[in-house]
Coordinates of C-alpha atoms in Angstrom, one line a residue:
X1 CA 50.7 -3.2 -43.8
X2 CA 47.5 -4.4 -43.0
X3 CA 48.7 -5.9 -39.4
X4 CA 49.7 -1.9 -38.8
X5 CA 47.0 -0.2 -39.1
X6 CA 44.5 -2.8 -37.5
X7 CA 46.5 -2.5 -33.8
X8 CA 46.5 1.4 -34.1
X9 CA 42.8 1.5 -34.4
X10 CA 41.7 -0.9 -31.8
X11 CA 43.7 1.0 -29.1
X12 CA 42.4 4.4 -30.1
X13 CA 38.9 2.9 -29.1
X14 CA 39.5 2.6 -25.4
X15 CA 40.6 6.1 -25.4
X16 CA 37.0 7.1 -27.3
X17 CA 34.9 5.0 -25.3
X18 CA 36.0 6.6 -21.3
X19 CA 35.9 9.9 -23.0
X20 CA 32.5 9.3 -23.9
X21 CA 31.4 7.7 -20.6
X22 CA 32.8 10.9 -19.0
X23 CA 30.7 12.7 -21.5
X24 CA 27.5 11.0 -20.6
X25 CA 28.5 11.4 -16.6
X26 CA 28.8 14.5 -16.9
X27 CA 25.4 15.5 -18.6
X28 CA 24.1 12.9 -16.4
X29 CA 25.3 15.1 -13.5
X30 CA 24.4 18.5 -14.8
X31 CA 20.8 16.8 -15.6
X32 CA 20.7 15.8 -11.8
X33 CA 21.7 19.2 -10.4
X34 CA 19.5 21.2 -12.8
X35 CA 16.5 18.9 -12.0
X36 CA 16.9 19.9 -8.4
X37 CA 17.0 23.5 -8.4
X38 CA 13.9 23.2 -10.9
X39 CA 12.2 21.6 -8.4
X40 CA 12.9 24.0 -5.9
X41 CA 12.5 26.7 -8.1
X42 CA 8.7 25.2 -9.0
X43 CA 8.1 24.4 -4.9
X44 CA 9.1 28.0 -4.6
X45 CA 7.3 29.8 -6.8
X46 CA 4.3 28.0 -5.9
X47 CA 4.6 28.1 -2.2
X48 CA 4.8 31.8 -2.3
X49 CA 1.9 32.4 -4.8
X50 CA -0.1 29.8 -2.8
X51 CA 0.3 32.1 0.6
X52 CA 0.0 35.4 -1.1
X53 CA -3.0 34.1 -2.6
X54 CA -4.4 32.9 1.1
X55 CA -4.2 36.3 2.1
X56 CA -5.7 38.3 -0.3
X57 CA -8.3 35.6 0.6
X58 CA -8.1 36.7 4.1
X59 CA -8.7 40.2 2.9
X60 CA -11.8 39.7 1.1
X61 CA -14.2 37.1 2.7
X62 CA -12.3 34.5 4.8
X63 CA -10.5 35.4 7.2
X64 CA -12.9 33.7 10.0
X65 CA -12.2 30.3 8.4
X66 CA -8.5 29.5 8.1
X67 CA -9.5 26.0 6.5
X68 CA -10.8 27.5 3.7
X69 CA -8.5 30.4 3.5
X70 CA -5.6 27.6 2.5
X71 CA -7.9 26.0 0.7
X72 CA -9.4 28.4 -2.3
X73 CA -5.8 29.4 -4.1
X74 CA -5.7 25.6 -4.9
X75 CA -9.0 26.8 -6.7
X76 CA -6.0 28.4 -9.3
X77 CA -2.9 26.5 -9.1
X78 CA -4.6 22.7 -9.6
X79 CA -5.8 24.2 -13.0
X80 CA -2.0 24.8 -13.9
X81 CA -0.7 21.3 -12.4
X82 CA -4.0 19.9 -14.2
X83 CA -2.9 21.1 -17.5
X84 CA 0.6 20.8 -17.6
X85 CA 0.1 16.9 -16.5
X86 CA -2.5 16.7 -19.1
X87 CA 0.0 18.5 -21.9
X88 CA 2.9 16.2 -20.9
X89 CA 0.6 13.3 -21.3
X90 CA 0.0 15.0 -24.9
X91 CA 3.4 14.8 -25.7
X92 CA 3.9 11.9 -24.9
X93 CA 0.8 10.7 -27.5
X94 CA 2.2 13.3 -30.1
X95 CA -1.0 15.1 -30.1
X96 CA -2.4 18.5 -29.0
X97 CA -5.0 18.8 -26.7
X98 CA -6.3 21.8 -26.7
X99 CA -8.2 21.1 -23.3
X100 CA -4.9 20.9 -21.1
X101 CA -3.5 24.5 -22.7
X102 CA -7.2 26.3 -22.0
X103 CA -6.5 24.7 -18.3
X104 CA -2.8 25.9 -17.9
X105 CA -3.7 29.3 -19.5
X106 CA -6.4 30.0 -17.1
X107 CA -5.2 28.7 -14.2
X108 CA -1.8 30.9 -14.6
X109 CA -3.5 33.9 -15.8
X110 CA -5.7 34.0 -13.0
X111 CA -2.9 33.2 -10.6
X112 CA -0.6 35.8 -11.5
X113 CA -3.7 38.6 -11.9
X114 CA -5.4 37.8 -8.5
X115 CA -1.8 38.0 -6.9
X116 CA -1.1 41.6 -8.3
X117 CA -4.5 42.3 -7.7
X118 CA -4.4 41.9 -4.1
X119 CA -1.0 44.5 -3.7
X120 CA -3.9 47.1 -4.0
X121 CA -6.6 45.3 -2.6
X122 CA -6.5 46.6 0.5
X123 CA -5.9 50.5 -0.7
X124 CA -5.5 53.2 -3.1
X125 CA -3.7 51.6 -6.1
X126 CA -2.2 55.3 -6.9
X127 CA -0.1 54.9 -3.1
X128 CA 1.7 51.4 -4.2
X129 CA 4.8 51.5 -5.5
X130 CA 5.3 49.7 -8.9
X131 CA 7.9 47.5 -7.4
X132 CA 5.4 45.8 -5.2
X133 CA 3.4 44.5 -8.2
X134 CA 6.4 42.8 -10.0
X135 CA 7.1 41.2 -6.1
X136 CA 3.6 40.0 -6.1
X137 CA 3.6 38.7 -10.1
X138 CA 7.4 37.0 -9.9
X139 CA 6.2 33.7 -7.9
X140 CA 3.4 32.6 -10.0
X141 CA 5.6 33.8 -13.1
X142 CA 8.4 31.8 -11.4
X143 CA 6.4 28.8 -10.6
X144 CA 4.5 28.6 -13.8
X145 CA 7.8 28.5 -16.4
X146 CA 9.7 26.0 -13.6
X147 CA 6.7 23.5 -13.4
X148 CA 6.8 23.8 -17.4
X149 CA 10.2 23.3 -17.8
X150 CA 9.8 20.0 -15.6
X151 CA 7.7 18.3 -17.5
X152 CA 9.5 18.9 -20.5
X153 CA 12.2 16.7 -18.7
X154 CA 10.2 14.4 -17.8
X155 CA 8.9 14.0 -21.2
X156 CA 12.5 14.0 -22.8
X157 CA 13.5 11.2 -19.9
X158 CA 10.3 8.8 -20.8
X159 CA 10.1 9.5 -24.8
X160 CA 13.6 8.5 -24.8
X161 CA 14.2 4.6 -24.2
X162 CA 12.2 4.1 -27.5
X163 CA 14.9 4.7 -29.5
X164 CA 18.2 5.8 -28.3
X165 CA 19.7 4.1 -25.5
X166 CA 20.2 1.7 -27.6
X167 CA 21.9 3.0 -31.1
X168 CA 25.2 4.3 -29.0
X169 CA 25.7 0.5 -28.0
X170 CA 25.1 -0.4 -31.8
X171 CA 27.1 2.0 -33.3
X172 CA 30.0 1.5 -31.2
X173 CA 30.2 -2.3 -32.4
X174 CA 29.3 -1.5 -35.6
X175 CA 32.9 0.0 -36.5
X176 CA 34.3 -2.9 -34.8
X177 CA 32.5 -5.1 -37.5
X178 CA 33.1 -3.4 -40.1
X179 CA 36.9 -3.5 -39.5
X180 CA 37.1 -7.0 -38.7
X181 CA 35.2 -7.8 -42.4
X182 CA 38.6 -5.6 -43.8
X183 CA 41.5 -8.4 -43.2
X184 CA 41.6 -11.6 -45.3
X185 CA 41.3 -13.6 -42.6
X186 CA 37.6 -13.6 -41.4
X187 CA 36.1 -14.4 -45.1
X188 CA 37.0 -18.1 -45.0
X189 CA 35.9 -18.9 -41.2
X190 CA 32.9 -17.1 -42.2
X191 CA 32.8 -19.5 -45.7
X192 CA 33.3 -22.3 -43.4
X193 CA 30.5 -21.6 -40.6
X194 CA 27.7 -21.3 -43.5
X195 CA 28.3 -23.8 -45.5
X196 CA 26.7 -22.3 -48.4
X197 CA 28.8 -19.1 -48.3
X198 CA 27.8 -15.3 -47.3
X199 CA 26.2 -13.2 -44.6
X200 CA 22.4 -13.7 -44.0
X201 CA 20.4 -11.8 -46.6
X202 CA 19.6 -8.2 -45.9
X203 CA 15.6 -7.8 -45.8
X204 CA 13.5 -5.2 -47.4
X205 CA 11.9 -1.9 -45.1
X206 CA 8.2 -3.7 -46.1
X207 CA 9.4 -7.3 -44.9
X208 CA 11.0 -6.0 -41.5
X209 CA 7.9 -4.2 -40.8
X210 CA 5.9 -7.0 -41.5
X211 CA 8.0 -9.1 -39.1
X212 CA 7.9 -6.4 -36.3
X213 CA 4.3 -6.4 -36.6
X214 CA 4.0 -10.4 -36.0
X215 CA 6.0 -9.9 -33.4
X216 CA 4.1 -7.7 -31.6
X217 CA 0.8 -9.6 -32.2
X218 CA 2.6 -12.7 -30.6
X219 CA 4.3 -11.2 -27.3
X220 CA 1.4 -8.4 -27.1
X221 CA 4.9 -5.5 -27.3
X222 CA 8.1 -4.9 -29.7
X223 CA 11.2 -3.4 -28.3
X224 CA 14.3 -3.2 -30.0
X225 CA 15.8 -6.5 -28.6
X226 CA 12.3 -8.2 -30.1
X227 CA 12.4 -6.8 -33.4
X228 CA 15.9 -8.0 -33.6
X229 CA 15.6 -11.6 -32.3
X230 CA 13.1 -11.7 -34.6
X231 CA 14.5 -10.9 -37.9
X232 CA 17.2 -13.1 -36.8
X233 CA 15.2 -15.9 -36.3
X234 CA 14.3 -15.6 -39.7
X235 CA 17.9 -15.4 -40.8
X236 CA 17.7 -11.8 -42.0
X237 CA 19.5 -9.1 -40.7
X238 CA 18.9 -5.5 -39.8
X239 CA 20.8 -2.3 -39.4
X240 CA 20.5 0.3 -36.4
X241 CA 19.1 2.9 -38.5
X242 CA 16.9 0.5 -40.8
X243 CA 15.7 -1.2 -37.1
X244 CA 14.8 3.0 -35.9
X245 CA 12.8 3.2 -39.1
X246 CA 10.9 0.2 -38.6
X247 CA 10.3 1.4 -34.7
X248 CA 8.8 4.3 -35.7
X249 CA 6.7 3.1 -38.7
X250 CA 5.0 0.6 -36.2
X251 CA 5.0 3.2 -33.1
X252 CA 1.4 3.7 -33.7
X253 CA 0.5 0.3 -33.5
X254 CA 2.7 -0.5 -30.2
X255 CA 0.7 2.0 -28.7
X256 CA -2.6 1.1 -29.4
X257 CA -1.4 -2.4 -28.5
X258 CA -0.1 -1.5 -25.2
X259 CA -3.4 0.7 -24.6
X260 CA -6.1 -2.1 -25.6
X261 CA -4.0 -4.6 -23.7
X262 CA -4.9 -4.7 -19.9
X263 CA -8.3 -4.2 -20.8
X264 CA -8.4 -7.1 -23.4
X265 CA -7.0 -8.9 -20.4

């Protein structure tokens, strides 16, 4: 019975594993394509709220200086680049700085004000149809939710490699383990490479943090693969979940770590 079942499952595996590589190609994909026409959209946005603010700049002051014309609606738009850099950077430290959201605030509110305001800069505001207000206010509008919706990407894509590329790996071959402990078989070869019987001991949350902070004090950084290597070297084990726990608890400390390193060096 038991030399049934054990074929049945290893070659519905396969099957899971290509439909889950399809999976991940095809978010992979639909990543790529919506990252382009994001970046588009941003260039866009921008580019047309850039000129439309060059003219209105034209209108009131600078016309006899093109250089400066191009130049002053970067006045407004590096404020929002500025703070939606400086917010991504937030995220990524898990804080809020209240600096880079008074930047991206000011800079977009001016932006898409000084672009409506120059549909009627030039005449009576009761003569301009409504329409040509919401054409003037779309680009920076546009430009402004794009370049936010970037950065979030780019936050998800960097924040990530901490802790998940790795669990799919681990839980895939942890099923795999678990069904090869089921049999008969494997508990006497396992008897008979430790002599004194058993799987290594399973450590406490306190002791594997306390293990993961040594190693990061020796190699300076702790990764996954670290962590693991070395628990093991100490003959312990450690779960996927139990080694994301641990991760996290010491995520402060890698980062302080990896911030007071180069200048230490």
């Amino acid at each position: 019975m038991t030399n049934l079942s054990t074929p049945t499952y290893r070659d519905h595996r396969p099957g899971e594993g290509r439909s889950m590589m399809t999976k991940q190609a095809a978010e992979r994909y639909a990543l790529v394509a919506a990252g382009a026409v994001i970046v588009a959209l941003t260039a866009g946005g921008f580019w047309l709220s850039y000129a439309h603010l060059a003219e209105v700049a034209g209108q009131h002051g600078l016309y006899s200086s093109p250089a400066r014309r191009w130049a002053w609606p970067a006045t407004l738009d590096a404020f929002i680049v500025a703070g939606e850099l400086l917010m991504l950077r937030a995220g990524l430290r898990r804080v809020t700085d209240g600096w880079a959201i008074a930047l991206t605030a000011t800079g977009s509110v001016g932006s898409i004000a000084l672009n409506v305001a120059g549909v009627s800069g030039t005449g009576s505001a009761g003569t301009v149809p409504l329409l040509d207000y919401v054409v003037a206010a779309v680009p920076p509008t546009a430009a402004l939710l794009a370049f936010g919706v970037l950065m979030r990407q780019i936050h998800q894509l960097v924040d990530r490699p901490v802790g998940h590329p790795d669990a799919p790996s681990e839980q895939l071959t942890d099923p795999l383990a678990a069904t090869s402990v089921q049999p008969s078989e494997p508990p006497p070869e396992v008897s008979e490479s430790t002599p004194r019987g058993g799987r290594p001991p399973k450590a406490t949350l306190a002791e594997l943090v306390e293990i993961g902070r040594i190693a990061l004090a020796e190699h300076g950084t702790l990764s996954r693969s670290l962590l693991r290597k070395a628990v093991k070297d100490r003959d312990l084990t450690i779960g996927s979940e139990r080694q994301t726990e641990v991760m996290e608890i010491l995520r402060p400390e890698i980062e302080a770590t990896a911030e007071t390193g180069p200048d230490s060096g």
